[in-house]
Amino acid sequence: MKLNIALLAGDGIGPEVIDQAVKVSDAVAKKFGHEISWTPALTGAAAIDAVGNPYPDKTHEVCVSADAVLFGAIGHPKYDNDPSAEVRPEQGLLEMRKKLGLFANVRPTFTFPSLIDKSPLKRERIEGTDLVFLRELTGGIYFGEKGRRDGGETAFDNCVYTRAEVKRLAKKGFELAMTRSKKLCCVDKANVLETSRLWRETVQAMEKEYPEVEVSYEFVDAVAMRLVQWPNSYDVLITENLFGDILTDEASVISGSMGLMPSASVGTDNLLFEPIHGSYPQAAGKNIANPLATILSAAMMFDMAFGLKDEAEAIRTVVNKSLAKGVVTEDLAENKKAYKTSEVGDWLAANI
Ligand code: IPM
Ligand code: MN
């Protein structure tokens, strides 16, 4: 099979972790007789520096004409510390999500048997955790009207959702639940927010189409608590953009390191795969960042974009093997030898 993939390394540790995902993907392609054509394109601070725009038209064209997009990370401290900056790297990511129509962000949280004791949570609480968040990605407070009034003394960000937006995300949630444990949790704040009441109303109306799915409705603050108490009680969770942003960072620590969790962003026409972690600027260029979240995102890509399940499984298997053998970066090494980012990539590629 010929796979055309847009490669958006982005900022910070993005290029380093992307390099490892390319190595491992190429090794898988070689083993299974596929041919990958990678087309690199600029995004984020790197794109601002080069052409003054964090998501240039040229990059959009590359993404649209590819079969899938593999993305690293976005963000640069020089913008974080300058609230007055008019052009920001993150705008590129949001524009990319919007323009590619990537309305559902699939963020799994699972544990690795060999890392159970690396988690800050107790073994008995997290064993068996295997949940998936479906985070709405192109609406809500991220994209509502925002601004200042009263001469800059008052700021606002509006949270807006349409029934159609909720429905298409919830549909993906129900469908995913049907392929898993048939449990769906709608996470909202319906005791306070009107948008949440629209979410709840919409999901309730859809329940009869999926009679086998057991649906629960929980408030986001309670979910934040239960996620660290009994993460293994959840299966599929659907939620709006900002709640999903926050809860998926929280959930990622269950596995033992933020550098482990992959994600897929899906829409009607395009697919993008990216680690859930950020650009980790403190580690940029040091060859120490954990590349596994990006490599596991590449595994999701083989599976979801191309239906190549054995190829995806080959990546997951070799990742598990590296963890069991202690071929890990410093975030997981503790007192043992820490491998460099590129060494982990080399080891995985060689062992595919
Ligand atoms: C994420 C990130 C982004 C988000 C930032 C970089 C804009 O935190 O993908 O979760 O908030 O969506
Ligand atoms: Mn986030």
Tab-separated table of C-alpha atoms and ligand atoms in Angstrom:
chain	number	residue	atom	x	y	z
A	1	MET	CA	0.000	0.000	0.000
A	2	LYS	CA	1.151	3.558	-0.687
A	3	LEU	CA	0.683	5.875	2.285
A	4	ASN	CA	0.834	9.645	1.776
A	5	ILE	CA	1.434	11.327	5.087
A	6	ALA	CA	1.785	15.017	5.897
A	7	LEU	CA	4.457	15.502	8.531
A	8	LEU	CA	4.048	18.482	10.820
A	9	ALA	CA	6.849	18.453	13.366
A	10	GLY	CA	5.989	21.843	14.905
A	11	ASP	CA	7.828	23.284	17.896
A	12	GLY	CA	9.870	22.349	20.949
A	13	ILE	CA	10.378	18.602	21.202
A	14	GLY	CA	8.050	18.117	18.196
A	15	PRO	CA	10.829	17.547	15.625
A	16	GLU	CA	12.713	15.082	17.880
A	17	VAL	CA	9.730	12.909	18.705
A	18	ILE	CA	8.430	13.060	15.127
A	19	ASP	CA	11.800	11.780	13.855
A	20	GLN	CA	11.386	8.657	16.003
A	21	ALA	CA	7.820	8.080	14.800
A	22	VAL	CA	9.087	8.310	11.204
A	23	LYS	CA	11.862	5.792	11.925
A	24	VAL	CA	9.448	3.325	13.488
A	25	SER	CA	6.770	3.829	10.799
A	26	ASP	CA	9.327	3.299	8.038
A	27	ALA	CA	10.476	0.090	9.738
A	28	VAL	CA	6.875	-1.137	9.903
A	29	ALA	CA	6.291	-0.187	6.262
A	30	LYS	CA	9.397	-2.094	5.213
A	31	LYS	CA	8.389	-5.183	7.165
A	32	PHE	CA	4.851	-5.257	5.757
A	33	GLY	CA	5.691	-4.134	2.212
A	34	HIS	CA	4.235	-0.607	2.233
A	35	GLU	CA	5.667	2.589	0.890
A	36	ILE	CA	5.341	5.788	2.904
A	37	SER	CA	5.753	9.165	1.294
A	38	TRP	CA	6.269	11.847	3.960
A	39	THR	CA	5.579	15.481	3.066
A	40	PRO	CA	6.909	17.872	5.708
A	41	ALA	CA	5.202	21.221	6.289
A	42	LEU	CA	5.557	24.140	8.686
A	43	THR	CA	3.324	24.909	11.687
A	44	GLY	CA	3.445	26.786	14.972
A	45	ALA	CA	6.244	29.105	16.101
A	46	ALA	CA	8.501	27.580	13.460
A	47	ALA	CA	6.025	28.714	10.788
A	48	ILE	CA	5.643	32.166	12.351
A	49	ASP	CA	9.411	32.584	12.232
A	50	ALA	CA	9.593	31.407	8.628
A	51	VAL	CA	6.513	32.988	7.033
A	52	GLY	CA	4.680	34.963	9.737
A	53	ASN	CA	1.714	32.563	9.957
A	54	PRO	CA	1.362	29.556	12.337
A	55	TYR	CA	-0.747	27.600	9.800
A	56	PRO	CA	0.294	28.707	6.315
A	57	ASP	CA	-1.974	27.984	3.310
A	58	LYS	CA	0.747	25.808	1.875
A	59	THR	CA	0.634	23.606	5.007
A	60	HIS	CA	-3.147	23.362	4.730
A	61	GLU	CA	-2.809	22.202	1.116
A	62	VAL	CA	-0.276	19.554	2.156
A	63	CYS	CA	-2.646	18.301	4.899
A	64	VAL	CA	-5.699	18.220	2.639
A	65	SER	CA	-3.951	16.268	-0.086
A	66	ALA	CA	-2.404	13.716	2.312
A	67	ASP	CA	-4.148	10.509	3.479
A	68	ALA	CA	-3.313	11.424	7.084
A	69	VAL	CA	-1.403	14.018	9.079
A	70	LEU	CA	1.171	13.151	11.738
A	71	PHE	CA	1.732	16.058	14.059
A	72	GLY	CA	4.310	16.747	16.799
A	73	ALA	CA	3.626	19.686	19.112
A	74	ILE	CA	3.009	23.398	19.060
A	75	GLY	CA	3.984	26.265	21.384
A	76	HIS	CA	6.934	28.433	22.312
A	77	PRO	CA	7.721	30.131	25.649
A	78	LYS	CA	8.419	33.466	24.006
A	79	TYR	CA	4.666	33.682	23.276
A	80	ASP	CA	3.505	32.201	26.612
A	81	ASN	CA	5.177	35.024	28.449
A	82	ASP	CA	3.858	37.696	26.130
A	83	PRO	CA	0.059	37.970	26.424
A	84	SER	CA	0.100	40.895	23.985
A	85	ALA	CA	1.476	38.836	21.066
A	86	GLU	CA	-1.029	39.084	18.222
A	87	VAL	CA	0.083	36.029	16.325
A	88	ARG	CA	0.482	32.926	18.514
A	89	PRO	CA	1.607	29.385	17.648
A	90	GLU	CA	-1.524	27.851	19.220
A	91	GLN	CA	-3.704	29.784	16.768
A	92	GLY	CA	-2.135	27.605	14.097
A	93	LEU	CA	-3.280	24.430	15.829
A	94	LEU	CA	-6.810	25.737	16.318
A	95	GLU	CA	-7.017	26.942	12.730
A	96	MET	CA	-5.726	23.607	11.513
A	97	ARG	CA	-8.372	21.717	13.532
A	98	LYS	CA	-11.111	24.026	12.279
A	99	LYS	CA	-10.079	24.092	8.621
A	100	LEU	CA	-9.563	20.335	8.472
A	101	GLY	CA	-12.928	19.823	10.206
A	102	LEU	CA	-11.392	17.678	12.968
A	103	PHE	CA	-14.333	17.834	15.337
A	104	ALA	CA	-13.599	14.740	17.456
A	105	ASN	CA	-10.403	14.154	19.357
A	106	VAL	CA	-10.003	10.537	20.413
A	107	ARG	CA	-7.799	10.380	23.522
A	108	PRO	CA	-7.343	6.950	25.071
A	109	THR	CA	-5.949	6.360	28.547
A	110	PHE	CA	-4.605	2.924	29.313
A	111	THR	CA	-1.956	1.383	31.523
A	112	PHE	CA	1.140	-0.575	30.578
A	113	PRO	CA	1.660	-3.681	32.735
A	114	SER	CA	5.367	-2.928	33.223
A	115	LEU	CA	4.700	0.667	34.281
A	116	ILE	CA	1.880	0.193	36.781
A	117	ASP	CA	4.129	1.142	39.681
A	118	LYS	CA	5.330	4.313	37.906
A	119	SER	CA	1.870	5.799	38.192
A	120	PRO	CA	1.352	8.300	41.017
A	121	LEU	CA	-1.866	6.396	41.747
A	122	LYS	CA	-2.050	3.132	43.629
A	123	ARG	CA	-1.898	-0.100	41.632
A	124	GLU	CA	-5.284	-1.374	42.799
A	125	ARG	CA	-6.993	1.823	41.661
A	126	ILE	CA	-5.618	1.882	38.141
A	127	GLU	CA	-5.198	-1.757	37.144
A	128	GLY	CA	-7.430	-2.492	34.179
A	129	THR	CA	-7.910	1.149	33.230
A	130	ASP	CA	-8.792	1.372	29.556
A	131	LEU	CA	-10.900	4.403	28.785
A	132	VAL	CA	-11.292	6.773	25.846
A	133	PHE	CA	-12.212	10.400	25.859
A	134	LEU	CA	-13.935	11.850	22.849
A	135	ARG	CA	-13.204	15.525	23.167
A	136	GLU	CA	-15.155	17.944	20.964
A	137	LEU	CA	-12.434	19.866	19.151
A	138	THR	CA	-13.792	22.626	16.928
A	139	GLY	CA	-16.379	24.387	19.083
A	140	GLY	CA	-17.128	25.694	22.551
A	141	ILE	CA	-15.194	28.362	24.393
A	142	TYR	CA	-12.121	27.815	22.216
A	143	PHE	CA	-13.933	29.164	19.183
A	144	GLY	CA	-16.649	31.471	20.567
A	145	GLU	CA	-16.491	35.229	20.328
A	146	LYS	CA	-13.776	36.624	22.561
A	147	GLY	CA	-12.532	40.077	23.316
A	148	ARG	CA	-12.195	42.999	25.672
A	149	ARG	CA	-14.460	45.858	26.575
A	150	ASP	CA	-14.456	48.732	29.079
A	151	GLY	CA	-11.136	49.951	27.728
A	152	GLY	CA	-9.586	46.512	28.256
A	153	GLU	CA	-10.742	46.140	31.868
A	154	THR	CA	-13.247	43.382	31.052
A	155	ALA	CA	-12.508	40.259	29.023
A	156	PHE	CA	-14.873	37.598	27.699
A	157	ASP	CA	-14.792	34.231	25.947
A	158	ASN	CA	-18.152	32.907	24.818
A	159	CYS	CA	-18.990	29.214	24.910
A	160	VAL	CA	-21.315	28.292	22.049
A	161	TYR	CA	-22.559	24.891	20.857
A	162	THR	CA	-25.150	23.928	18.277
A	163	ARG	CA	-27.259	20.782	18.562
A	164	ALA	CA	-25.679	19.520	15.331
A	165	GLU	CA	-22.175	19.855	16.789
A	166	VAL	CA	-23.144	17.926	19.907
A	167	LYS	CA	-24.930	15.269	17.881
A	168	ARG	CA	-22.059	14.437	15.538
A	169	LEU	CA	-19.648	14.100	18.463
A	170	ALA	CA	-22.106	12.056	20.533
A	171	LYS	CA	-22.751	9.781	17.528
A	172	LYS	CA	-19.039	8.952	17.439
A	173	GLY	CA	-19.206	8.295	21.190
A	174	PHE	CA	-22.136	5.894	20.906
A	175	GLU	CA	-20.502	4.105	17.970
A	176	LEU	CA	-17.234	3.750	19.826
A	177	ALA	CA	-19.028	2.491	22.943
A	178	MET	CA	-20.736	-0.179	20.813
A	179	THR	CA	-17.299	-1.554	19.856
A	180	ARG	CA	-16.140	-1.584	23.494
A	181	SER	CA	-17.895	-2.142	26.853
A	182	LYS	CA	-21.071	-0.318	25.750
A	183	LYS	CA	-20.721	2.278	28.488
A	184	LEU	CA	-20.893	5.968	27.673
A	185	CYS	CA	-20.447	8.850	30.092
A	186	CYS	CA	-21.570	12.328	29.080
A	187	VAL	CA	-19.428	14.801	31.014
A	188	ASP	CA	-20.947	18.235	31.465
A	189	LYS	CA	-21.858	20.962	33.919
A	190	ALA	CA	-25.593	20.889	33.287
A	191	ASN	CA	-26.349	22.191	36.774
A	192	VAL	CA	-24.872	25.546	35.735
A	193	LEU	CA	-24.257	25.905	31.994
A	194	GLU	CA	-26.853	26.253	29.238
A	195	THR	CA	-24.501	24.671	26.675
A	196	SER	CA	-24.213	21.658	28.981
A	197	ARG	CA	-28.002	21.405	29.155
A	198	LEU	CA	-28.073	21.303	25.343
A	199	TRP	CA	-25.441	18.531	25.458
A	200	ARG	CA	-27.432	16.497	27.936
A	201	GLU	CA	-30.731	16.992	26.115
A	202	THR	CA	-29.162	15.994	22.789
A	203	VAL	CA	-27.457	12.889	24.147
A	204	GLN	CA	-30.611	11.826	26.020
A	205	ALA	CA	-32.596	12.036	22.790
A	206	MET	CA	-30.072	9.780	21.060
A	207	GLU	CA	-30.181	7.038	23.691
A	208	LYS	CA	-33.086	5.200	22.045
A	209	GLU	CA	-31.041	4.719	18.862
A	210	TYR	CA	-28.448	2.791	20.872
A	211	PRO	CA	-30.492	0.743	23.355
A	212	GLU	CA	-27.522	-1.467	24.244
A	213	VAL	CA	-25.390	1.425	25.432
A	214	GLU	CA	-25.624	2.279	29.099
A	215	VAL	CA	-25.358	6.070	29.364
A	216	SER	CA	-24.435	8.004	32.484
A	217	TYR	CA	-24.460	11.765	32.934
A	218	GLU	CA	-21.879	13.193	35.295
A	219	PHE	CA	-20.746	16.671	36.207
A	220	VAL	CA	-17.240	17.566	35.157
A	221	ASP	CA	-16.050	18.357	38.693
A	222	ALA	CA	-17.183	14.931	39.903
A	223	VAL	CA	-15.524	13.243	36.940
A	224	ALA	CA	-12.256	15.055	37.751
A	225	MET	CA	-12.429	13.422	41.160
A	226	ARG	CA	-13.557	9.954	40.095
A	227	LEU	CA	-10.916	9.825	37.369
A	228	VAL	CA	-8.204	9.559	39.986
A	229	GLN	CA	-10.287	7.494	42.391
A	230	TRP	CA	-11.717	4.823	40.075
A	231	PRO	CA	-10.465	5.397	36.529
A	232	ASN	CA	-11.204	1.780	35.677
A	233	SER	CA	-14.925	2.410	36.147
A	234	TYR	CA	-15.024	4.447	32.903
A	235	ASP	CA	-15.136	3.291	29.298
A	236	VAL	CA	-16.062	5.974	26.719
A	237	LEU	CA	-16.456	9.582	27.863
A	238	ILE	CA	-17.759	12.374	25.653
A	239	THR	CA	-17.259	15.992	26.511
A	240	GLU	CA	-16.902	19.536	25.230
A	241	ASN	CA	-13.644	21.118	24.167
A	242	LEU	CA	-12.272	22.772	27.328
A	243	PHE	CA	-13.456	20.084	29.773
A	244	GLY	CA	-11.824	17.524	27.480
A	245	ASP	CA	-8.588	19.481	27.337
A	246	ILE	CA	-8.311	19.526	31.110
A	247	LEU	CA	-9.544	16.015	31.895
A	248	THR	CA	-7.311	14.330	29.326
A	249	ASP	CA	-4.196	15.893	30.843
A	250	GLU	CA	-5.379	14.647	34.220
A	251	ALA	CA	-6.085	11.180	32.826
A	252	SER	CA	-2.699	10.951	31.118
A	253	VAL	CA	-0.814	10.705	34.408
A	254	ILE	CA	-2.637	7.463	35.227
A	255	SER	CA	-0.380	5.656	32.742
A	256	GLY	CA	2.751	6.913	34.507
A	257	SER	CA	3.972	9.646	32.149
A	258	MET	CA	2.418	12.311	29.993
A	259	GLY	CA	4.843	11.241	27.313
A	260	LEU	CA	2.909	8.042	26.654
A	261	MET	CA	-0.578	8.894	25.473
A	262	PRO	CA	-1.448	9.195	21.775
A	263	SER	CA	-4.462	10.785	20.122
A	264	ALA	CA	-6.371	10.924	16.874
A	265	SER	CA	-8.409	13.841	15.604
A	266	VAL	CA	-11.117	12.873	13.202
A	267	GLY	CA	-13.612	14.650	11.017
A	268	THR	CA	-15.487	13.839	7.863
A	269	ASP	CA	-12.613	14.203	5.383
A	270	ASN	CA	-9.348	14.402	7.279
A	271	LEU	CA	-7.455	12.560	10.002
A	272	LEU	CA	-4.682	13.845	12.212
A	273	PHE	CA	-2.601	11.957	14.772
A	274	GLU	CA	-0.694	13.624	17.564
A	275	PRO	CA	0.639	13.007	21.075
A	276	ILE	CA	-1.485	14.618	23.768
A	277	HIS	CA	1.547	16.275	25.360
A	278	GLY	CA	2.754	19.753	24.484
A	279	SER	CA	5.996	21.129	23.076
A	280	TYR	CA	7.934	20.749	26.381
A	281	PRO	CA	10.331	23.618	25.547
A	282	GLN	CA	12.635	22.898	28.520
A	283	ALA	CA	13.627	19.641	26.838
A	284	ALA	CA	13.775	20.885	23.238
A	285	GLY	CA	16.951	19.928	21.399
A	286	LYS	CA	18.247	17.830	24.320
A	287	ASN	CA	17.288	14.428	22.912
A	288	ILE	CA	15.645	13.442	26.233
A	289	ALA	CA	11.903	13.648	25.519
A	290	ASN	CA	9.804	10.501	25.519
A	291	PRO	CA	8.865	9.698	21.896
A	292	LEU	CA	6.343	6.971	22.734
A	293	ALA	CA	3.186	9.114	22.612
A	294	THR	CA	4.048	10.126	19.049
A	295	ILE	CA	5.046	6.594	18.085
A	296	LEU	CA	1.766	5.267	19.512
A	297	SER	CA	-0.036	8.020	17.577
A	298	ALA	CA	1.584	6.578	14.449
A	299	ALA	CA	0.167	3.181	15.493
A	300	MET	CA	-3.312	4.750	15.695
A	301	MET	CA	-2.674	6.164	12.235
A	302	PHE	CA	-1.890	2.759	10.685
A	303	ASP	CA	-5.051	1.414	12.264
A	304	MET	CA	-7.569	4.233	11.818
A	305	ALA	CA	-6.374	5.898	8.609
A	306	PHE	CA	-5.422	2.791	6.655
A	307	GLY	CA	-7.105	-0.139	8.427
A	308	LEU	CA	-3.651	-1.723	8.902
A	309	LYS	CA	-4.279	-3.419	12.230
A	310	ASP	CA	-1.322	-5.823	12.222
A	311	GLU	CA	1.028	-2.938	11.507
A	312	ALA	CA	-0.457	-0.959	14.419
A	313	GLU	CA	-0.183	-3.999	16.670
A	314	ALA	CA	3.469	-4.482	15.668
A	315	ILE	CA	4.209	-0.979	16.977
A	316	ARG	CA	2.289	-1.519	20.225
A	317	THR	CA	4.008	-4.830	20.805
A	318	VAL	CA	7.497	-3.441	20.336
A	319	VAL	CA	6.667	-0.468	22.571
A	320	ASN	CA	5.568	-2.845	25.331
A	321	LYS	CA	8.764	-4.801	24.831
A	322	SER	CA	10.910	-1.665	25.187
A	323	LEU	CA	9.112	-0.735	28.403
A	324	ALA	CA	9.528	-4.217	29.844
A	325	LYS	CA	13.232	-4.169	28.966
A	326	GLY	CA	13.752	-0.691	30.402
A	327	VAL	CA	14.681	0.949	27.087
A	328	VAL	CA	13.108	4.206	28.220
A	329	THR	CA	13.778	7.926	28.383
A	330	GLU	CA	14.551	9.702	31.645
A	331	ASP	CA	10.913	10.377	32.602
A	332	LEU	CA	10.521	6.610	33.128
A	333	ALA	CA	14.074	5.550	33.965
A	334	GLU	CA	14.123	6.421	37.684
A	335	ASN	CA	17.498	5.229	39.005
A	336	LYS	CA	18.268	3.093	35.999
A	337	LYS	CA	19.964	4.043	32.752
A	338	ALA	CA	18.004	6.609	30.758
A	339	TYR	CA	18.074	6.229	26.985
A	340	LYS	CA	18.097	9.195	24.633
A	341	THR	CA	15.034	9.963	22.518
A	342	SER	CA	16.836	8.836	19.359
A	343	GLU	CA	18.130	5.652	21.036
A	344	VAL	CA	14.599	4.632	21.950
A	345	GLY	CA	13.545	5.251	18.323
A	346	ASP	CA	16.503	3.248	16.983
A	347	TRP	CA	15.799	0.352	19.340
A	348	LEU	CA	12.130	0.208	18.391
A	349	ALA	CA	12.856	0.416	14.648
A	350	ALA	CA	15.473	-2.333	14.935
A	351	ASN	CA	13.102	-4.578	16.911
A	352	ILE	CA	10.017	-4.191	14.723
B	1	IPM	C1	-4.027	20.136	23.421
B	1	IPM	C2	-3.296	21.416	23.684
B	1	IPM	C3	-3.943	22.532	22.878
B	1	IPM	C4	-5.372	22.673	23.324
B	1	IPM	C5	-3.218	23.891	22.952
B	1	IPM	C6	-1.747	23.767	22.572
B	1	IPM	C7	-3.903	24.928	22.121
B	1	IPM	O1	-3.273	21.708	25.042
B	1	IPM	O2	-4.000	19.663	22.262
B	1	IPM	O3	-4.627	19.597	24.345
B	1	IPM	O4	-5.657	23.360	24.307
B	1	IPM	O5	-6.238	22.091	22.679
B	2	MN	MN	-4.244	20.214	26.277
